[in-house]
Coordinates of C-alpha atoms in Angstrom, one line a residue:
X1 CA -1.3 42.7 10.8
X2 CA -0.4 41.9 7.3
X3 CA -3.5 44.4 5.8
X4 CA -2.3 47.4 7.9
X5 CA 1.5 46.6 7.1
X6 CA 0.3 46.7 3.5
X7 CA -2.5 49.4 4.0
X8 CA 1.4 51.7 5.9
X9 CA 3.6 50.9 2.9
X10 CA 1.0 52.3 0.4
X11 CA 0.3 55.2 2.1
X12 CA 4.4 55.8 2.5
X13 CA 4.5 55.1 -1.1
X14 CA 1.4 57.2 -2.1
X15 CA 3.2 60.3 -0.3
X16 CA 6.6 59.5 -1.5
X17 CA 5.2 59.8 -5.0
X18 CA 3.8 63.2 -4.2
X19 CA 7.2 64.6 -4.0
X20 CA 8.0 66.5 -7.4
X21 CA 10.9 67.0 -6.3
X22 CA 13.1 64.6 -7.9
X23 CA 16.8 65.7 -6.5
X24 CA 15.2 65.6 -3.1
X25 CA 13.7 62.4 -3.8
X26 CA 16.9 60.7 -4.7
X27 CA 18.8 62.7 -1.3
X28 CA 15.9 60.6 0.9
X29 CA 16.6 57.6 -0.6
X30 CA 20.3 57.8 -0.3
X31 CA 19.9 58.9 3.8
X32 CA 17.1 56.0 4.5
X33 CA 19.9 53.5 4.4
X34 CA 22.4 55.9 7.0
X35 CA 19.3 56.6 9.4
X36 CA 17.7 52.7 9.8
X37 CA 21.9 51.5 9.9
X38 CA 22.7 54.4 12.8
X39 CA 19.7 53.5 14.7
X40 CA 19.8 49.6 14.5
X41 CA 24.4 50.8 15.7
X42 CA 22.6 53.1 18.8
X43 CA 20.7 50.0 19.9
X44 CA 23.5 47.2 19.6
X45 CA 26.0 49.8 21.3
X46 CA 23.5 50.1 24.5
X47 CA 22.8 46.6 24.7
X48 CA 26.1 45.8 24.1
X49 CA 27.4 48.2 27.1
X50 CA 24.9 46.5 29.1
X51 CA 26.1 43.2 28.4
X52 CA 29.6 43.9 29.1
X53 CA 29.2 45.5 31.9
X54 CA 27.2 42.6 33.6
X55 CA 30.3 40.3 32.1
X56 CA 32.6 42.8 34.3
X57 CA 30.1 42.7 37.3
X58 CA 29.8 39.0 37.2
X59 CA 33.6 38.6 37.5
X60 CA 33.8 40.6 40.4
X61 CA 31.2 38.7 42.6
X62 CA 33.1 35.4 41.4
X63 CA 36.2 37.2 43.3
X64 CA 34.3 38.4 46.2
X65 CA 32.5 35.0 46.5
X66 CA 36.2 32.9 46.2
X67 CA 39.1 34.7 44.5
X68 CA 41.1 31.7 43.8
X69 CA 37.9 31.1 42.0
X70 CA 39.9 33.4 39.2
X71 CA 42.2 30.4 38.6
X72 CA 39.6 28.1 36.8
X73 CA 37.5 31.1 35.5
X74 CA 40.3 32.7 33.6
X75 CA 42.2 29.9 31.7
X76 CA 38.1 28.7 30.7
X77 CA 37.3 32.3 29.7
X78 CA 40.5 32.6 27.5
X79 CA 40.1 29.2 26.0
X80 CA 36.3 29.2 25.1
X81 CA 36.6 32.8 23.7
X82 CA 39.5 31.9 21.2
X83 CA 37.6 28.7 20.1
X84 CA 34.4 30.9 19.6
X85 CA 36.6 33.1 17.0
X86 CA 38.6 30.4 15.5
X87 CA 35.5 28.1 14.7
X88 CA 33.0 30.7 13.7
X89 CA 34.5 34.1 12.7
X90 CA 38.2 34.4 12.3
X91 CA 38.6 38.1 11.8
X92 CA 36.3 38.8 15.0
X93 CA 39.6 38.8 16.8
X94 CA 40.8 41.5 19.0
X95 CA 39.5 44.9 18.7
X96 CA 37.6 45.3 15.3
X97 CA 39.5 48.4 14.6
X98 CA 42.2 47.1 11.7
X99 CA 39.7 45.2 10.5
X100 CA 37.3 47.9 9.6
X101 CA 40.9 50.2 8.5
X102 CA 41.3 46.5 6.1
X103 CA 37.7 46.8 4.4
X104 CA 37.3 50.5 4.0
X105 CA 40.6 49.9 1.8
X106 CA 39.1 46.7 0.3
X107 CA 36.3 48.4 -0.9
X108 CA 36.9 48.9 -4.4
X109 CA 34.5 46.9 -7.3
X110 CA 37.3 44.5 -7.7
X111 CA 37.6 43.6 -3.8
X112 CA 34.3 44.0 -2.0
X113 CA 33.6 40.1 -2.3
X114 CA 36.4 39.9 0.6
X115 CA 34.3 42.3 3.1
X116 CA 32.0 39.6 4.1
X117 CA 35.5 37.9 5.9
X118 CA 35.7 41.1 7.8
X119 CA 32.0 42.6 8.4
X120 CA 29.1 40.0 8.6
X121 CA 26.3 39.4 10.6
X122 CA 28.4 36.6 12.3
X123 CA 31.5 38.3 12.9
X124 CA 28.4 40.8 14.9
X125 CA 27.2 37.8 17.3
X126 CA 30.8 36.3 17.7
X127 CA 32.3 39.3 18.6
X128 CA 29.6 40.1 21.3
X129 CA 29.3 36.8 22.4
X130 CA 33.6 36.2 22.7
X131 CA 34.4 39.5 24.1
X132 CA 32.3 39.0 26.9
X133 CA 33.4 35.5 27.8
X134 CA 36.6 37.1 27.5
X135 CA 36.1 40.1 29.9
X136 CA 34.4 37.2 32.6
X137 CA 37.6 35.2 32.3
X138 CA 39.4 38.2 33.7
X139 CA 40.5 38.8 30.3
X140 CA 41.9 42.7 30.4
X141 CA 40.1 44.1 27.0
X142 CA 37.6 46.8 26.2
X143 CA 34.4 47.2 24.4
X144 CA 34.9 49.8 22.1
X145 CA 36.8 48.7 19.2
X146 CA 34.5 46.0 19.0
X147 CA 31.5 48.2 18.7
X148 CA 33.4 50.2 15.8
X149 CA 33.5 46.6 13.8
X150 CA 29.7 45.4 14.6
X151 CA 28.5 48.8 13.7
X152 CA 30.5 48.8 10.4
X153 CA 28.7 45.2 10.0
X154 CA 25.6 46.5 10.5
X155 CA 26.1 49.2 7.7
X156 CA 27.2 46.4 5.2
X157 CA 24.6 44.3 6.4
X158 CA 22.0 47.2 5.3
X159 CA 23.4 48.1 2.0
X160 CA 23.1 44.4 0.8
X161 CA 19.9 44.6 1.9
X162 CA 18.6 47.9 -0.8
X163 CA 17.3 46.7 -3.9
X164 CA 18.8 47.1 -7.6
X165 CA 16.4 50.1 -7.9
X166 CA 18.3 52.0 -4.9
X167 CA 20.2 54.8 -5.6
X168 CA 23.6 54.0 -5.8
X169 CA 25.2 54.1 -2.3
X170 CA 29.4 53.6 -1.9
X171 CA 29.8 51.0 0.7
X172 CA 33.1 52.2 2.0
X173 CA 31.3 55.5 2.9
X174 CA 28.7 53.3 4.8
X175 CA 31.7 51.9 6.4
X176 CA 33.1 54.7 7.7
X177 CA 30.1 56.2 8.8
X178 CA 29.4 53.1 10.2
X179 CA 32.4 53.1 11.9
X180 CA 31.8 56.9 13.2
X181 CA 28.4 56.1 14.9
X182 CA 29.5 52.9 16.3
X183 CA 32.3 55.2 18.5
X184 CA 30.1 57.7 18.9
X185 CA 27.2 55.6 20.9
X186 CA 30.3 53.4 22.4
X187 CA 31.7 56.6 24.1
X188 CA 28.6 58.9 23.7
X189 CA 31.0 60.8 21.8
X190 CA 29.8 62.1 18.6
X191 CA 33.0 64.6 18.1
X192 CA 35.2 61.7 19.0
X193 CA 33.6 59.6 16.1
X194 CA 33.4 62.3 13.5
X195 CA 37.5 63.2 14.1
X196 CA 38.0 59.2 13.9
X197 CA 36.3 59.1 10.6
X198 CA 38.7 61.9 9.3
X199 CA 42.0 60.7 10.8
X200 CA 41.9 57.0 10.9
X201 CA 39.6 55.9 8.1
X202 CA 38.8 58.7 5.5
X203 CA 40.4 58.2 1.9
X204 CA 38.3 60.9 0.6
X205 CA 37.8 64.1 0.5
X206 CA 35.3 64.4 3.7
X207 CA 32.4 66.7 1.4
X208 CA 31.7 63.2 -0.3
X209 CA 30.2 61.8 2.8
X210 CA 30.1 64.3 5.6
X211 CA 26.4 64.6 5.6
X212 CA 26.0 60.7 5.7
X213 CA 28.7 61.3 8.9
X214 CA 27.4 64.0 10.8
X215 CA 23.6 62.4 10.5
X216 CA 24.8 58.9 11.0
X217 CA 26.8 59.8 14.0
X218 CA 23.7 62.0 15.6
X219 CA 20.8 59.2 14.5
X220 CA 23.6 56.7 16.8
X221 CA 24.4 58.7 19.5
X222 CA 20.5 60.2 19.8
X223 CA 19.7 56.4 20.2
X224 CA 21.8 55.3 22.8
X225 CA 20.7 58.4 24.8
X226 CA 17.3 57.4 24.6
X227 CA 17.8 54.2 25.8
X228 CA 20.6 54.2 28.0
X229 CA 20.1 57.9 29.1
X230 CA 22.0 61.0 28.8
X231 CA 25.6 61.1 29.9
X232 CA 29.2 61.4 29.9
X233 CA 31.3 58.2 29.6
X234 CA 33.5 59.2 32.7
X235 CA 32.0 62.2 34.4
X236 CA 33.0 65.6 35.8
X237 CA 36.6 65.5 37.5
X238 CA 37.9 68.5 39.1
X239 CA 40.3 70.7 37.0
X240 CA 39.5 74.2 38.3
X241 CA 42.2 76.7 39.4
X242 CA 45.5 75.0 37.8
X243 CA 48.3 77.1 36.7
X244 CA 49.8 77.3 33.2
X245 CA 52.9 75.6 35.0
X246 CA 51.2 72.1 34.5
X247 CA 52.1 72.0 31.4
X248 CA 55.6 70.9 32.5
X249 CA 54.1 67.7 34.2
X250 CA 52.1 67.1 31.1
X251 CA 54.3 67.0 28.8
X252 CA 56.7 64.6 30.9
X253 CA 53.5 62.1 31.2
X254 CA 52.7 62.8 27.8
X255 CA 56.2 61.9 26.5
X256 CA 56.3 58.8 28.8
X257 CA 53.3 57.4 28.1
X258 CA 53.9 58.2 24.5
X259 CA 57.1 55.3 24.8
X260 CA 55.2 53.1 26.7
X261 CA 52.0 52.3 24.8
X262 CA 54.1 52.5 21.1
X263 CA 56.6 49.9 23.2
X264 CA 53.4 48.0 23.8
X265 CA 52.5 47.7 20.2
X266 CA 55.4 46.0 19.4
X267 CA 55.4 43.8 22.0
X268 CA 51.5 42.6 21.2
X269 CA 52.9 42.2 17.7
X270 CA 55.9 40.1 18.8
X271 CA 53.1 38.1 20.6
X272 CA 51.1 37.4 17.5
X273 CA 54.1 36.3 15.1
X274 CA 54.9 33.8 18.2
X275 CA 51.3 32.6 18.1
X276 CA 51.4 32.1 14.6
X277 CA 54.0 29.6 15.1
X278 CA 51.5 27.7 17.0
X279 CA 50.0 25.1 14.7
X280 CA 47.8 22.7 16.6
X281 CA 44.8 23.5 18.8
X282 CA 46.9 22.2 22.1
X283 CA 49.9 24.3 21.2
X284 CA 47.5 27.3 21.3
X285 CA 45.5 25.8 24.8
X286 CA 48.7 25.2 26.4
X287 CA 49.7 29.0 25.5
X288 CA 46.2 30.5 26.7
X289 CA 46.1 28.8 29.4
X290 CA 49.2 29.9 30.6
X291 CA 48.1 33.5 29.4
X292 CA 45.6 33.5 31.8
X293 CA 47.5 31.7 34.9
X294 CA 49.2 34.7 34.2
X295 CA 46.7 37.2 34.7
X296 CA 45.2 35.4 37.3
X297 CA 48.1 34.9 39.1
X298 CA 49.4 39.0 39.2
X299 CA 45.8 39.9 39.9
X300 CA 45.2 37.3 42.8
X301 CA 48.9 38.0 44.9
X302 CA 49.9 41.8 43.2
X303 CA 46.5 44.0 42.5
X304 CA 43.2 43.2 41.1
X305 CA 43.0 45.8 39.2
X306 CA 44.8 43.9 37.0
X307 CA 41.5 42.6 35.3
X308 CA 39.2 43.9 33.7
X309 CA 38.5 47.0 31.3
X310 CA 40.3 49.6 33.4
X311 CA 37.3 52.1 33.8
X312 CA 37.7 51.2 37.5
X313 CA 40.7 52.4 38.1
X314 CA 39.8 55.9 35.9
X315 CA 37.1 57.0 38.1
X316 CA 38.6 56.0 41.4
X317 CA 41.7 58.4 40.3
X318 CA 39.7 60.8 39.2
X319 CA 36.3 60.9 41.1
X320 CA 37.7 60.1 44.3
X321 CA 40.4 60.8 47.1
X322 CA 42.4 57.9 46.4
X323 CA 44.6 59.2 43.6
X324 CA 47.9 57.3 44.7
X325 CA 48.9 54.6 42.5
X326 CA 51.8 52.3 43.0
X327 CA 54.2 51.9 39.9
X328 CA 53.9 48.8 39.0
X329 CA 50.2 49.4 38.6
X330 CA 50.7 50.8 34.8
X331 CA 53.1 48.2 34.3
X332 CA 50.3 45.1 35.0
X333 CA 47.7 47.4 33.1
X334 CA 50.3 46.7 30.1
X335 CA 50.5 43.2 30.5
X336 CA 46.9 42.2 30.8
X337 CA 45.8 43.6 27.7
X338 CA 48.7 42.3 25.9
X339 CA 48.1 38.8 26.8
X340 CA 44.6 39.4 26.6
X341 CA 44.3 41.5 23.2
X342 CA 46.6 38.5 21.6
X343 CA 44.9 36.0 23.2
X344 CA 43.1 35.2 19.8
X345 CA 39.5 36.2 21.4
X346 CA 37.6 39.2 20.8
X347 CA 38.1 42.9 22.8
X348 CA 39.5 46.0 22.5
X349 CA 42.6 48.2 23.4
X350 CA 41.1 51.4 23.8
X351 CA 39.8 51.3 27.5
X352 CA 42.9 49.3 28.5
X353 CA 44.9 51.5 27.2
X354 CA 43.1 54.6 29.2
X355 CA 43.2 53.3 31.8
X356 CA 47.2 52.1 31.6
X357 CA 47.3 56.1 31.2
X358 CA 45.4 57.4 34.1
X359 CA 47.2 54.8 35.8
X360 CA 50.4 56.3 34.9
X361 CA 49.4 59.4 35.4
X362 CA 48.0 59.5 39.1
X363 CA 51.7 57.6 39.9
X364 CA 53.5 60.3 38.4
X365 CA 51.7 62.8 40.4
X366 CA 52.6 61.4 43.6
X367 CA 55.9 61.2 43.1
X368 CA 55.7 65.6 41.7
X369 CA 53.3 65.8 45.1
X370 CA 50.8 67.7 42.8
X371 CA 47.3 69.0 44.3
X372 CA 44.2 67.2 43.4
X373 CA 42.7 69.2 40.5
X374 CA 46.6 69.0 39.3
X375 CA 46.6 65.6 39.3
X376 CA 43.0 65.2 37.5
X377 CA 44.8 67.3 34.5
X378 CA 48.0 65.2 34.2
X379 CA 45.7 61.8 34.6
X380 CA 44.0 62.9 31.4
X381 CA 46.7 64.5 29.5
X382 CA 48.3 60.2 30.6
X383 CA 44.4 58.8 29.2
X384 CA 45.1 61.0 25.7
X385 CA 49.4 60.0 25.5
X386 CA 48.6 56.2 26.1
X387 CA 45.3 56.1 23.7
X388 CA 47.6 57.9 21.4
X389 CA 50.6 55.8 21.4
X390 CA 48.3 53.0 20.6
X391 CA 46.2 54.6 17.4
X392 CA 48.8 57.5 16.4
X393 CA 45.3 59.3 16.4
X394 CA 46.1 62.3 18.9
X395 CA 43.3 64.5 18.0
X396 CA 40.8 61.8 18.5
X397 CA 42.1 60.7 21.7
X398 CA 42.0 64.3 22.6
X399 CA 38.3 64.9 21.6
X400 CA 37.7 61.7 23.1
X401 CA 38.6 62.5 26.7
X402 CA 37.7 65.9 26.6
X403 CA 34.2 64.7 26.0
X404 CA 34.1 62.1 28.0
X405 CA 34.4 64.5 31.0
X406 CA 33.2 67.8 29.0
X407 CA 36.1 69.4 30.4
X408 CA 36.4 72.2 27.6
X409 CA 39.1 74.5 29.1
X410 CA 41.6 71.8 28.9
X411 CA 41.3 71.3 25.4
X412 CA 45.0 72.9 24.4
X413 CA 46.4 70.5 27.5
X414 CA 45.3 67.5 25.7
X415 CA 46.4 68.3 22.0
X416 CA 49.7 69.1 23.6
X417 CA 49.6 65.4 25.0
X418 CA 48.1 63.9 22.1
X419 CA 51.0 65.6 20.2
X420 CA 53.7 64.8 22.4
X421 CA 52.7 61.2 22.4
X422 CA 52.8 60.8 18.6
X423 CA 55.7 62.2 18.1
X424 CA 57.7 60.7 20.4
X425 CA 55.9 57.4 19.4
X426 CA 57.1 57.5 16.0
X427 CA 61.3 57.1 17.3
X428 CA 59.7 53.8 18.6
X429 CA 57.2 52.7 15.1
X430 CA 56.4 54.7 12.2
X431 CA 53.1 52.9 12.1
X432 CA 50.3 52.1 14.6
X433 CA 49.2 48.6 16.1
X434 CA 46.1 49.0 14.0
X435 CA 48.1 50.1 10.8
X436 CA 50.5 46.6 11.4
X437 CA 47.2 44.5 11.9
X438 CA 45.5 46.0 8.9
X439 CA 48.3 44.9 6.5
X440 CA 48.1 41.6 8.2
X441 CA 44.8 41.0 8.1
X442 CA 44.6 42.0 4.2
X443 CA 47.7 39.5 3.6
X444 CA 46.0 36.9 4.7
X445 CA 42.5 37.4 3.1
X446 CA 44.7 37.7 0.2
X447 CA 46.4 34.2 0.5
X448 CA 42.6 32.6 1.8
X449 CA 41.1 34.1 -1.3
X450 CA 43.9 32.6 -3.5
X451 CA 43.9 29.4 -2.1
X452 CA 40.2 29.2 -2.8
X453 CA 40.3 29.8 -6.0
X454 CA 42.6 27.3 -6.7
X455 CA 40.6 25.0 -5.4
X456 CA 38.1 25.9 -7.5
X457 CA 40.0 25.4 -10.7
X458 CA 41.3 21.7 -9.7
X459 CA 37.6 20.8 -8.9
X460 CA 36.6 21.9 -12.5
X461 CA 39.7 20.1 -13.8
X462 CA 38.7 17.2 -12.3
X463 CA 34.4 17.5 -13.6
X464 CA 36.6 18.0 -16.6

């Protein structure tokens, strides 16, 4: 094995060599690192989907086997995740999102040394690992922002690994590119994770990576179809044959939902200062525990749909004849992920929060008593407003539904909602939840880095 290993990387180098070419030379170097990264993202995202969805599948036959079952499972999901996180990985916390925003901004010369508290290999297993505890303890989170943040790990992880002799490669173009696969095979997405690139993370101008992007976010997403198959996150819901006069239900979702999810945001932040005043491990127990009784409690006597991702409820609404959602449905798919996204584990807002918007928007077309394809177009103009409330990213929660059901002509239905949504956000927040967590996050690396190097300095006072 060893001979032909040797016998492969001297014929690689042999014909590498050949190459006169030195410009092109240099390009293959610099995209070897994107390609191996992307695939290695493509893999994790499938068997990462895989694993969560079993997580989500395991809960359920817990319920059908004994639903008060959800009592013990929950408050024992909820703990064990947080102590996962707090012992092992700190910032693998809630959706990965900030966190990746925090270390394309702390990638400068004078900063990288603080990535490896935001993208390592152990913040990669310790998301995976607490998310899905999370998810089984009825925990009401997604698994897309955490994919964003293992991918960006796995891009780090792969430029430490190039030699001195490597082409010089910028790590926080890795990182975003990272973090525009990792959505890309999340979602099988790859507009959704180019347009995230550009409007959430890019500092620079786009020409200095956008062929790192574009190939990292096809080498990703090519992956994931190979193993997981071709397909559309959601499906093909019925939209044929509405009039131009749905635009007036749209925009009343859009604005609604816009208030809602940016009202959210606050709320999960007022959630985390309150934490913070938490200072023993009981303290925090004694909070999670209730967190979950919580959960459990509105999902066992209101709906079970409180639990859970949310993807559910988007397909029954739009796949099926049962569109009619109560009203307080929206309002327990906002609590669940707020208890759950503060909860101090790891998982995501953006399914939540899509399906909080569907939610919204099949109740809202009850009470209008609008026709079924009607109703499938103001459910996703809800999915875009609620995503976008969250992110303040309304063209890439446009892009993102429209190709998650590759339903093209609605494209000018959706920026209108996307647009809607962040403006009428920004009379709530001027920033996002992610934009709030970033600064928090790089605050306190900033006070953990100081404190360590004052430490430093008394222990060479005292070898002194």
């Amino acid at each position: 094995m060893k001979r032909t290993l040797r016998y492969l990387r001297y014929r690689m180098k042999h014909a590498f060599d050949n190459i006169r070419n030195e410009q092109l030379k240099h390009n293959m170097l610099q995209a070897v690192p994107f390609w191996v990264a992307s695939f290695l993202t493509g893999v994790a995202a499938v068997m990462y989907a895989k694993l969560f969805q079993w997580a989500e599948d395991a809960l359920q036959f817990i319920i059908r086997w004994n639903a008060l079952a959800i009592f013990i499972v929950a408050p024992v999901g909820f703990i064990l995740s947080w102590w996962l996180v707090k012992k092992y990985a700190p910032y693998a916390k809630g959706s990965g999102i900030p966190q990746v925003m925090a270390s394309v901004d702390l990638a400068s010369p004078r900063d990288r040394y603080k990535l490896k508290y935001l993208l390592s290999y152990k913040i990669l297993v310790i998301k995976i690992i607490s998310s899905i505890v999370l998810v089984l303890g009825g925990g009401a989170v997604g698994r897309e922002g955490p994919t964003i943040q293992i991918a960006g790990s796995i891009f780090r992880f792969v430029n430490q690994l190039l030699p001195k002799w490597w082409p010089k490669i910028s790590i926080q173009n890795m990182i975003m590119t990272g973090a525009a696969a990792g959505l890309s095979a999340a979602f099988n997405t790859p507009l959704g994770g180019i347009v995230f690139a550009v409007e959430e993370l890019a500092k620079v101008h786009l020409n200095h990576f956008k062929t790192a992007l574009f190939t990292a976010v096809i080498v990703a997403g090519l992956t994931a179809q190979w193993l997981a198959g071709s397909y559309l996150y959601l499906g093909y819901p019925k939209t044929a044959g509405v009039s131009v006069g749905i635009i007036f239900p749209v925009l009343a979702v859009s604005l609604a939902c816009g208030l809602l999810s940016s009202n959210l945001s606050i709320i999960m932040l007022r959630i985390n200062r309150l934490k913070k005043r938490l200072k023993t491990d009981t303290q925090n127990i004694i909070f999670l525990v209730i967190s979950a009784w919580i959960i459990a409690s509105l999902a066992y006597f209101v709906n079970w749909e409180t639990v859970g991702s949310g993807k559910g409820i988007i397909e029954r609404v739009l796949f099926t004849s049962n569109k009619e959602e109560q009203w307080y449905v929206p309002i327990l798919r906002m609590i669940g992920p707020a208890l759950s996204f503060t909860s101090g584990g790891a998982g995501g807002i953006f399914a939540p929060a899509l399906s909080a918007g569907a939610s919204f928007g099949a109740f809202f077309s009850g009470i209008m008593d609008l026709q079924s394809n009607e109703t499938n177009v103001v459910i996703l103009a809800g999915m875009v407003a609620f995503l976008t409330g969250i992110t303040r990213a309304p063209f890439t929660s446009a892009i993102l539904v429209l190709e998650m059901t590759d339903r093209h002509s609605l494209i000018f239905y959706l920026m209108v909602a996307g647009m809607a949504s962040s403006l009428v956000s920004l009379t709530v927040s001027r920033h996002s939840l992610y934009d709030r967590l970033k600064l928090i996050y790089m605050a306190e690396i900033e006070e953990k880095t100081k404190r360590t190097k004052i430490k430093l300095e008394d222990l060479g006072n005292k070898a002194d």
